[in-house]
PDB file of C-alpha atoms in Angstrom:
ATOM      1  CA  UNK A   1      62.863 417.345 170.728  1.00  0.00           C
ATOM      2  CA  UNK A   2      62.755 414.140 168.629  1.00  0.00           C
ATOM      3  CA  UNK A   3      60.593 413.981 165.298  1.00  0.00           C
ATOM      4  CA  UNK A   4      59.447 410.366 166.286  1.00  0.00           C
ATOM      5  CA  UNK A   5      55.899 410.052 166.618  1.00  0.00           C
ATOM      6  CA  UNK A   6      54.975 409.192 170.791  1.00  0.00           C
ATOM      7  CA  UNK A   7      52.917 405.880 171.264  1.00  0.00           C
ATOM      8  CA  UNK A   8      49.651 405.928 173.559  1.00  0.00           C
ATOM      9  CA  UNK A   9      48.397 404.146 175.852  1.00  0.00           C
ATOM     10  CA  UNK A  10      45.621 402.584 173.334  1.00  0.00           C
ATOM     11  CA  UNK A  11      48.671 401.245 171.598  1.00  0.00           C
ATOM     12  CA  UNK A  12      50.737 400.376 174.019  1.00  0.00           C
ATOM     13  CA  UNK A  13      47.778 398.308 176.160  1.00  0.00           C
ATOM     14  CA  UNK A  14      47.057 396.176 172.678  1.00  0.00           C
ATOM     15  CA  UNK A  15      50.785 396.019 171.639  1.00  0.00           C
ATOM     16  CA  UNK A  16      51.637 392.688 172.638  1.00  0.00           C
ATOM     17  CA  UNK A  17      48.224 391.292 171.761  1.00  0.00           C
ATOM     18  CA  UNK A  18      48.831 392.260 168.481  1.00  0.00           C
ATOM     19  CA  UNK A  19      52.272 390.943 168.292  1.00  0.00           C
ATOM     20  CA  UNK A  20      51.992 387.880 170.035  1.00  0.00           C
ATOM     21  CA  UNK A  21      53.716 385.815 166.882  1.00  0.00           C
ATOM     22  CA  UNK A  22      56.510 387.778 166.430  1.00  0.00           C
ATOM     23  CA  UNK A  23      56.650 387.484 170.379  1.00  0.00           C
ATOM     24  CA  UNK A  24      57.108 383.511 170.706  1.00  0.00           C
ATOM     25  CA  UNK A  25      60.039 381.608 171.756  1.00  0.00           C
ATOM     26  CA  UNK A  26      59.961 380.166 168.273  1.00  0.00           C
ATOM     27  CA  UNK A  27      60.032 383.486 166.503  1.00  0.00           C
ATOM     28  CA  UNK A  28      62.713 384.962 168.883  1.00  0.00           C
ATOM     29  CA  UNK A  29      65.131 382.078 169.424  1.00  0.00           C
ATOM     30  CA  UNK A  30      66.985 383.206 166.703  1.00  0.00           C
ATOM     31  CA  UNK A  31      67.069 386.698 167.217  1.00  0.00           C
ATOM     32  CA  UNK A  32      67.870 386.208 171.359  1.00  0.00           C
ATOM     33  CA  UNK A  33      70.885 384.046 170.273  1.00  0.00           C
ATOM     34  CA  UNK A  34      72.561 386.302 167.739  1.00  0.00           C
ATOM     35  CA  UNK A  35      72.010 389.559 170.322  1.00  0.00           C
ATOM     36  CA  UNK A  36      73.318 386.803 173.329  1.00  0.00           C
ATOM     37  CA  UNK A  37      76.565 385.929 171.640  1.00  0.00           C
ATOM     38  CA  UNK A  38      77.564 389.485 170.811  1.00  0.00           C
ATOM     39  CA  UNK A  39      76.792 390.849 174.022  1.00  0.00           C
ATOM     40  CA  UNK A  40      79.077 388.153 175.232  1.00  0.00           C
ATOM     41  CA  UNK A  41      80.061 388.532 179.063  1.00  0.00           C
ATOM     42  CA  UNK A  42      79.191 392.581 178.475  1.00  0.00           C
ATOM     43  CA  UNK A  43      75.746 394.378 179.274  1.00  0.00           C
ATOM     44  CA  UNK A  44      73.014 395.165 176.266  1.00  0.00           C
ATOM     45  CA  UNK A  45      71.076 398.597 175.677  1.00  0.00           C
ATOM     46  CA  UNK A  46      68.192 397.988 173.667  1.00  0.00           C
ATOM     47  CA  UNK A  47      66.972 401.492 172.204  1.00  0.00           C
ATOM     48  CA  UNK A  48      63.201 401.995 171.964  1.00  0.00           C
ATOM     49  CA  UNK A  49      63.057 399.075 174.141  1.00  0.00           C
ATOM     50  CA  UNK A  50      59.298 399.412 173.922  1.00  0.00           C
ATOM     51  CA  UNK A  51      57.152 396.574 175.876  1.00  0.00           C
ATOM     52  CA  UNK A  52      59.956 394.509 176.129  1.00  0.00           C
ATOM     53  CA  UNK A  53      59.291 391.859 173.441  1.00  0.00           C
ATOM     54  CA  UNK A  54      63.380 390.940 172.899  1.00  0.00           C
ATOM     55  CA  UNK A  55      64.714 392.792 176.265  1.00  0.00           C
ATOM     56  CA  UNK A  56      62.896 391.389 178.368  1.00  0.00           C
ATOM     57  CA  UNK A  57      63.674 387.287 177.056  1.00  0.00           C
ATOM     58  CA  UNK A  58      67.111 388.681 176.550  1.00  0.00           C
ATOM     59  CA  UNK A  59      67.145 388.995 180.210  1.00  0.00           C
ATOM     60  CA  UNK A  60      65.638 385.955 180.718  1.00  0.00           C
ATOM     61  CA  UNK A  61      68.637 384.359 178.909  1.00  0.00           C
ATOM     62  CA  UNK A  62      70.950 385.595 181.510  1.00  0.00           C
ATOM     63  CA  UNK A  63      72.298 388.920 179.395  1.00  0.00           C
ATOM     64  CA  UNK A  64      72.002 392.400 181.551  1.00  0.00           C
ATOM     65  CA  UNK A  65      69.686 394.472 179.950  1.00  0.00           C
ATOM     66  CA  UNK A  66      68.895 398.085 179.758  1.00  0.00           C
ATOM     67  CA  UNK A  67      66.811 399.951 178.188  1.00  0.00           C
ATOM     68  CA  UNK A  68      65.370 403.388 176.616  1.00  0.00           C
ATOM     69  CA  UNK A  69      62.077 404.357 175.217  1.00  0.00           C
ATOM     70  CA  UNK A  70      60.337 407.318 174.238  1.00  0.00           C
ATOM     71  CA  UNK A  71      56.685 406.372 175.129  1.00  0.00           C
ATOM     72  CA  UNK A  72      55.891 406.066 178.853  1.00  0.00           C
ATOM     73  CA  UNK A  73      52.988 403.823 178.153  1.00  0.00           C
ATOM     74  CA  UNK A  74      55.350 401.265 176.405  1.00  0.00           C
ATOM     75  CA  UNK A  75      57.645 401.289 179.345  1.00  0.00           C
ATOM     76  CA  UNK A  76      54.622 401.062 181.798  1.00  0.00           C
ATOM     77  CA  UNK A  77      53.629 397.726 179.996  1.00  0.00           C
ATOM     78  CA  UNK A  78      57.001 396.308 179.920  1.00  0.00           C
ATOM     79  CA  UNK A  79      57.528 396.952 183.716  1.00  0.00           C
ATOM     80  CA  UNK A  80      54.268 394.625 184.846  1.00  0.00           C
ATOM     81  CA  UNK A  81      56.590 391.786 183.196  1.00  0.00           C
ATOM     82  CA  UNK A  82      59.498 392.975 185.379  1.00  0.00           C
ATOM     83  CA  UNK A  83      61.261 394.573 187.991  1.00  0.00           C
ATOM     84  CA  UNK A  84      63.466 397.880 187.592  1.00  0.00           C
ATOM     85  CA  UNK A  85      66.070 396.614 189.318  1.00  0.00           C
ATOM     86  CA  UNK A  86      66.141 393.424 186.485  1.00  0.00           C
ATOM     87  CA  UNK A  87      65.631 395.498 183.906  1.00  0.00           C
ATOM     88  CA  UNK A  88      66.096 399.203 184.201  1.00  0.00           C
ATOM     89  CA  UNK A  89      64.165 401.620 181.342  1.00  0.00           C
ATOM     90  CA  UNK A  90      65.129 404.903 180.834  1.00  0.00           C
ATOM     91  CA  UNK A  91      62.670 407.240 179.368  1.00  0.00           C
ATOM     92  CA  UNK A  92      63.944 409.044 176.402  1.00  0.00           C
ATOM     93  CA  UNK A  93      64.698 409.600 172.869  1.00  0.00           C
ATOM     94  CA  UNK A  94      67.446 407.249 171.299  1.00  0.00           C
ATOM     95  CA  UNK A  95      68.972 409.780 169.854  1.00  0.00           C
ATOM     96  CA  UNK A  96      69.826 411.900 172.511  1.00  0.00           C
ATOM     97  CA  UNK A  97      69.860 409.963 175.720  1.00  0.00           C
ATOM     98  CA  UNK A  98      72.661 408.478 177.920  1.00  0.00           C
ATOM     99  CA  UNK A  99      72.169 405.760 180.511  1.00  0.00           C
ATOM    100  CA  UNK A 100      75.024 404.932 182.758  1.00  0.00           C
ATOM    101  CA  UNK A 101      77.418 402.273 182.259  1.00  0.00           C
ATOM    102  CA  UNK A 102      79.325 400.847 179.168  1.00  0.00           C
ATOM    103  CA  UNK A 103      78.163 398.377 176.697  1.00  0.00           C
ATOM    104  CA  UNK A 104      79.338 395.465 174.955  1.00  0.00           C
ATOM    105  CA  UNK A 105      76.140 395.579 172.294  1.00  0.00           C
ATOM    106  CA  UNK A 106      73.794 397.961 171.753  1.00  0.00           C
ATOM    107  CA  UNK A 107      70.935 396.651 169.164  1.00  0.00           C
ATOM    108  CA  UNK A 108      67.840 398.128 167.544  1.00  0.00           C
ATOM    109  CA  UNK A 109      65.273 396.053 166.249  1.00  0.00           C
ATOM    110  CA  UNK A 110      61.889 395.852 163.909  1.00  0.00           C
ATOM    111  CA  UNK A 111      62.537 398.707 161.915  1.00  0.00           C
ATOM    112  CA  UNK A 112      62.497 401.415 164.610  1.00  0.00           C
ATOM    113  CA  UNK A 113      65.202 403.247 163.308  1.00  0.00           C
ATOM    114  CA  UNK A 114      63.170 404.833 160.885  1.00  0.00           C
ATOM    115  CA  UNK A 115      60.573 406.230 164.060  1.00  0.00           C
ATOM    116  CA  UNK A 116      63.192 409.193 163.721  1.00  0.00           C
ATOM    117  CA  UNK A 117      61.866 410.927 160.737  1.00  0.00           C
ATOM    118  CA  UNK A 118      65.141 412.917 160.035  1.00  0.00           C
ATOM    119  CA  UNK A 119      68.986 412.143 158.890  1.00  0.00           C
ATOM    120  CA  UNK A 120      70.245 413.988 161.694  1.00  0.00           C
ATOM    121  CA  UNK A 121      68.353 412.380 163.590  1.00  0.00           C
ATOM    122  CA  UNK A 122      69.327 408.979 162.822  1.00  0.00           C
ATOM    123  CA  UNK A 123      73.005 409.778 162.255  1.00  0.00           C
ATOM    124  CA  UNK A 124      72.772 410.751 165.976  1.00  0.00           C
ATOM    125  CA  UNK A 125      71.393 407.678 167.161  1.00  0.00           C
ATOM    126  CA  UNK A 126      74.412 405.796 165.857  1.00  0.00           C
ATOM    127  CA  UNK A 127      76.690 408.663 167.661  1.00  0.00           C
ATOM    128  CA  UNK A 128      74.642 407.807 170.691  1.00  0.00           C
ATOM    129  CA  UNK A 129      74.738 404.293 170.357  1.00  0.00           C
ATOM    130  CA  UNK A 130      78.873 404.672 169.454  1.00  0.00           C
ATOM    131  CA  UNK A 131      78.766 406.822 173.103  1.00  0.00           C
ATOM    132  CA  UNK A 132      77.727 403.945 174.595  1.00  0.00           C
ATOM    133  CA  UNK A 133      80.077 400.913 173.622  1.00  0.00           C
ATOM    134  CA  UNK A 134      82.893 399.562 174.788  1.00  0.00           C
ATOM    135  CA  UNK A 135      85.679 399.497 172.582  1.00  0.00           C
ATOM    136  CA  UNK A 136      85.009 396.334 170.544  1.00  0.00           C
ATOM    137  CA  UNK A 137      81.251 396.296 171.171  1.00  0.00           C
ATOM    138  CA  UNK A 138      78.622 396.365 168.221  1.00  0.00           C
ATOM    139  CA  UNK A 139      75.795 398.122 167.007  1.00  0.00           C
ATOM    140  CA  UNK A 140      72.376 395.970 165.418  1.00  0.00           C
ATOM    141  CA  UNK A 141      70.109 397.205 163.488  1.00  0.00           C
ATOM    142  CA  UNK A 142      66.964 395.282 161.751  1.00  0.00           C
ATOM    143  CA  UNK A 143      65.898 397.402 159.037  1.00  0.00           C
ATOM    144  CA  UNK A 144      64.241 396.491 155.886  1.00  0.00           C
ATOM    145  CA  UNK A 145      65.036 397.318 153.366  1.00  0.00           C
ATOM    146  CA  UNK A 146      63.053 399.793 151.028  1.00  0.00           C
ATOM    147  CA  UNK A 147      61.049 397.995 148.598  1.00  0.00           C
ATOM    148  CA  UNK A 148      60.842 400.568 146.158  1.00  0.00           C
ATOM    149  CA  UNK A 149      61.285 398.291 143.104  1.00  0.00           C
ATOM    150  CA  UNK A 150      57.909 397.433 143.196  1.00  0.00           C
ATOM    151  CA  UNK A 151      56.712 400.330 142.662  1.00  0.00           C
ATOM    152  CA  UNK A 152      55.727 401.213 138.856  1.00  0.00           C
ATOM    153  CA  UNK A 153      55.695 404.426 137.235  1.00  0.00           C
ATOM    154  CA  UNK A 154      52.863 406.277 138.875  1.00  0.00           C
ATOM    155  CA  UNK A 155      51.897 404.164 141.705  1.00  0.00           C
ATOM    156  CA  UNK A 156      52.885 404.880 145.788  1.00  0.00           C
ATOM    157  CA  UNK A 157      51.630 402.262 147.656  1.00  0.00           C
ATOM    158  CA  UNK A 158      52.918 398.832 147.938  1.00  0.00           C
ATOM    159  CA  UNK A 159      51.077 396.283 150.207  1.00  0.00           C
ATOM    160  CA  UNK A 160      52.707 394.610 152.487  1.00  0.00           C
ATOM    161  CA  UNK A 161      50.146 392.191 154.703  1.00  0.00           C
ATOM    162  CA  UNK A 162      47.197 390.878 153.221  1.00  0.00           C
ATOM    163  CA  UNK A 163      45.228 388.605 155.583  1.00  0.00           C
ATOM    164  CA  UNK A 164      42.312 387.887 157.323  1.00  0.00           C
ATOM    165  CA  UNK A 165      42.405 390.205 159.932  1.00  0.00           C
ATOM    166  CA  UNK A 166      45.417 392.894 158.691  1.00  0.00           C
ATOM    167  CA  UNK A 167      45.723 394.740 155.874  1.00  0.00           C
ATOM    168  CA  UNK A 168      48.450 396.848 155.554  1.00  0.00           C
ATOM    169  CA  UNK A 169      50.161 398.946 152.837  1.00  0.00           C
ATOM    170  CA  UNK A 170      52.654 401.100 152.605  1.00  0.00           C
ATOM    171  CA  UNK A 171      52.799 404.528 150.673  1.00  0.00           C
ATOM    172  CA  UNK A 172      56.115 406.623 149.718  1.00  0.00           C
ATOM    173  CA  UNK A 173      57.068 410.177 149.180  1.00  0.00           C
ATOM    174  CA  UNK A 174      60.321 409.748 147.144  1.00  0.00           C
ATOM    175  CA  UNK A 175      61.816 413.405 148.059  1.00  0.00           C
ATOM    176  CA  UNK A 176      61.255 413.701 151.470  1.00  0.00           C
ATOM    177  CA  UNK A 177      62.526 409.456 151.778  1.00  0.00           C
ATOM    178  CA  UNK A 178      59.404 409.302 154.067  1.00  0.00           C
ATOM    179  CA  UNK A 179      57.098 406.458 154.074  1.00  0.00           C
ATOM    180  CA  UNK A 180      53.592 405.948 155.936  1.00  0.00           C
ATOM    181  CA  UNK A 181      52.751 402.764 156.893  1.00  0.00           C
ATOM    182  CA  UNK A 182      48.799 402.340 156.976  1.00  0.00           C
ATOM    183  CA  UNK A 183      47.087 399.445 159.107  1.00  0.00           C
ATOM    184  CA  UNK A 184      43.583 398.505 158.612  1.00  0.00           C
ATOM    185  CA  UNK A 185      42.875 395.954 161.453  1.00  0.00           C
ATOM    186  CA  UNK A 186      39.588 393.885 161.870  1.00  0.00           C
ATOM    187  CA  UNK A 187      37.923 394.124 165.204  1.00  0.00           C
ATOM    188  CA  UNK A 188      35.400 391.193 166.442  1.00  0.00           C
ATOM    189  CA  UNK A 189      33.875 388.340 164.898  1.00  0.00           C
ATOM    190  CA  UNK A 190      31.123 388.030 163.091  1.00  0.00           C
ATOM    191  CA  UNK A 191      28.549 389.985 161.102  1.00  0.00           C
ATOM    192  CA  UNK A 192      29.139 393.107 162.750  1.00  0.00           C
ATOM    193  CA  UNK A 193      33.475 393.023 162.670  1.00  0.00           C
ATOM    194  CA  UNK A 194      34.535 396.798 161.812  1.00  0.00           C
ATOM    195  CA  UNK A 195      38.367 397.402 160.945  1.00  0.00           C
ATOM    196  CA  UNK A 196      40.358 399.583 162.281  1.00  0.00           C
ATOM    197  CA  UNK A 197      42.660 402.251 160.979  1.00  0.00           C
ATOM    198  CA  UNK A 198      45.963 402.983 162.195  1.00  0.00           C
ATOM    199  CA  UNK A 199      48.707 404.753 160.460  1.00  0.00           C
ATOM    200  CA  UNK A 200      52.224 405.744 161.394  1.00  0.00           C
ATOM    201  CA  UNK A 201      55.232 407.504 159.782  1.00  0.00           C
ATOM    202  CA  UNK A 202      58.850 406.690 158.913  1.00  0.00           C
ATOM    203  CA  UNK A 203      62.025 407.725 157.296  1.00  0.00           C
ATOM    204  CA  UNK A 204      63.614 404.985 155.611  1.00  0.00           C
ATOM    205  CA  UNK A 205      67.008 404.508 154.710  1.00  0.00           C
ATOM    206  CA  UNK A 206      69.502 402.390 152.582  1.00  0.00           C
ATOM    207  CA  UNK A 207      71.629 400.085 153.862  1.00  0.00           C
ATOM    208  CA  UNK A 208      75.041 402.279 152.707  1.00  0.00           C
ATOM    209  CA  UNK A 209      73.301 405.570 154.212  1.00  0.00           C
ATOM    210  CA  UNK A 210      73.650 403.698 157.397  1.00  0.00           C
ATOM    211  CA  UNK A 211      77.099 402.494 156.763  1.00  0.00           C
ATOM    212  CA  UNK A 212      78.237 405.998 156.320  1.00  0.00           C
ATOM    213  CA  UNK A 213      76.436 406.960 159.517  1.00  0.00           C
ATOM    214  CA  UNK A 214      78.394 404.471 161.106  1.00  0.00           C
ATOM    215  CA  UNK A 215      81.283 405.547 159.904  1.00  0.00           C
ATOM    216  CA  UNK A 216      80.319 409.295 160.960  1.00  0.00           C
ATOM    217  CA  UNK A 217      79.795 407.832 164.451  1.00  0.00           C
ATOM    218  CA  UNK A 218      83.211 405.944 164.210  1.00  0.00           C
ATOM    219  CA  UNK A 219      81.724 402.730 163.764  1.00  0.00           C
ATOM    220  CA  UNK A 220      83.026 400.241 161.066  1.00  0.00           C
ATOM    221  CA  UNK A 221      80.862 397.323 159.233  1.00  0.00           C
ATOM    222  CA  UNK A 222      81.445 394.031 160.518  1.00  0.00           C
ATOM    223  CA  UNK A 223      78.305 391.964 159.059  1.00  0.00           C
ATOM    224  CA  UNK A 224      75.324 392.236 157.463  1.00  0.00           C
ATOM    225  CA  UNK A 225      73.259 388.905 156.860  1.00  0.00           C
ATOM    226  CA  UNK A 226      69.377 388.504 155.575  1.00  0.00           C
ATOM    227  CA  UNK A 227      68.096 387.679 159.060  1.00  0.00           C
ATOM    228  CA  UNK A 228      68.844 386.681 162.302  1.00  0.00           C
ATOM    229  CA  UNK A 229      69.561 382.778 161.483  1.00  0.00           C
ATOM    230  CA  UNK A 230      72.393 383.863 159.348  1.00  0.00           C
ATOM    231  CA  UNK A 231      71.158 383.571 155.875  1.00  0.00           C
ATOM    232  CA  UNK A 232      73.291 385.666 153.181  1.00  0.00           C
ATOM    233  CA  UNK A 233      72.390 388.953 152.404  1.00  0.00           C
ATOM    234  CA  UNK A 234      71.812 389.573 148.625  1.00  0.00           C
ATOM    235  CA  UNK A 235      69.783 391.687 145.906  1.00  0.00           C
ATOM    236  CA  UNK A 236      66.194 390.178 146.673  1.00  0.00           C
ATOM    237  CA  UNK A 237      66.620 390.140 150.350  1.00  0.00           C
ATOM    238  CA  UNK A 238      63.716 392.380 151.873  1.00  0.00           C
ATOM    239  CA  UNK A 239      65.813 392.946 154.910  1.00  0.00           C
ATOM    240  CA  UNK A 240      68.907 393.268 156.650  1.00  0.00           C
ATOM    241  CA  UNK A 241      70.647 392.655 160.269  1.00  0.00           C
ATOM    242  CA  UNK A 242      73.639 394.840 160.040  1.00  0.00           C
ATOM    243  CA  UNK A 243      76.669 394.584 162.742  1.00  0.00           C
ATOM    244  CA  UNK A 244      78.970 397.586 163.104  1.00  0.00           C
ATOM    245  CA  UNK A 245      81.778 397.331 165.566  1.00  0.00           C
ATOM    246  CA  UNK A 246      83.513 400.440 167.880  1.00  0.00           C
ATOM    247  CA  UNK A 247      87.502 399.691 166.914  1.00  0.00           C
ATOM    248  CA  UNK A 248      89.396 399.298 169.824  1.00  0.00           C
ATOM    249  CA  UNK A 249      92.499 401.801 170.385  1.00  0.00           C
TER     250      UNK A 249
END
């Protein structure tokens, strides 16, 4: 039984909607050519696949796709943008779930390693991901990274979108390494616009707890830039695309 939280069908059916920036061909070129040229001639698992926002362009690009994800309504959205046979979905945890076939990249995106709200959890997920590559294939992960600098003595929220129609903030529990992201989204136009609130949560996680979970898994650091054009990753980056590699024999 996984600890991550299942998405409904409310949430799935507004989903894209509500992501259509992070959606565009503008926004994703960069992220659909890094995943492209490590996949290489191989196949790509996507875990949590969800509607399909990078799979399902991935595909489009020419790379064979697969995918897994935990919320049936997710997968239901992705497959009115394509076939099963194009694009099979498995529905499952990504911890614990094994599709057929060998990988040359298996990648995680937008933070959704930290939908499993336990260590174990997540060290299995790179053990599962690990299960699935080829030797010499990769692991990505995007994962920000926790901003809990800017957090002052007594405070445990941190905002993190403030604009017309999103507000979002953040608040942590430092023992438990749990975080709740909190949404409050405006609804219609006009005098009568009401917000509403969503709110989900997360464990986060450093970038060198996930390098020793790689290594746990068998996995061994290869890169880790700022984003997915490239840019270095240093102290004031707020987050990281991280590359570990399966060694061959």
């Amino acid at each position: 039984m996984t600890s991550s939280e299942l998405w409904t069908r409310a949430t799935a059916d507004r989903y894209d909607a509500e992501e259509s920036e992070t959606s565009s061909a503008a926004f994703l070129g960069p992220t659909l050519a890094f995943l492209a040229d490590l996949a290489g001639d191989g196949r790509a698992l996507e875990f949590a696949i969800g509607t399909g926002r990078v799979g399902v362009p991935l595909r489009e690009r020419g790379v064979p796709v697969a995918g897994i994800e935990l919320s049936e309504h997710m997968a239901a959205v992705l497959r009115r943008k394509i076939d099963e046979e194009t694009l099979p979905v498995t529905i499952g945890d990504m911890a614990t779930t094994v599709v057929p076939g060998d990988f040359t990249l298996v990648y995680l995106v937008y933070n959704t390693i930290t939908n499993l709200l336990t260590q174990d959890e997540q060290v299995e997920c790179f053990r599962n991901a690990a299960r699935h590559l080829t030797p010499g294939g990769r692991f990505v992960i995007e994962l920000g990274v926790p901003p809990l600098r800017f957090l002052p003595p007594g405070q445990v929220a941190v905002p993190f979108d403030v604009s017309e129609r999103h507000l979002g903030f953040d608040t942590f529990d430092l023992v438990e390494q749990i975080l709740v992201s909190h949404h409050f989204t405006r609804v219609g136009d006009g005098d009568g616009d009401r917000y509403r609130r969503d709110s989900s949560r997360h464990r986060y996680a450093w970038p060198a707890e996930l390098d020793l979970m790689a290594r746990l898994a068998g996995l061994e650091l290869e890169r880790r830039v700022a984003d997915w054009s490239g840019e270095p990753f240093t102290e004031n980056s707020a987050k990281h695309i991280s590359v570990w590699r399966k060694p061959s024999p």
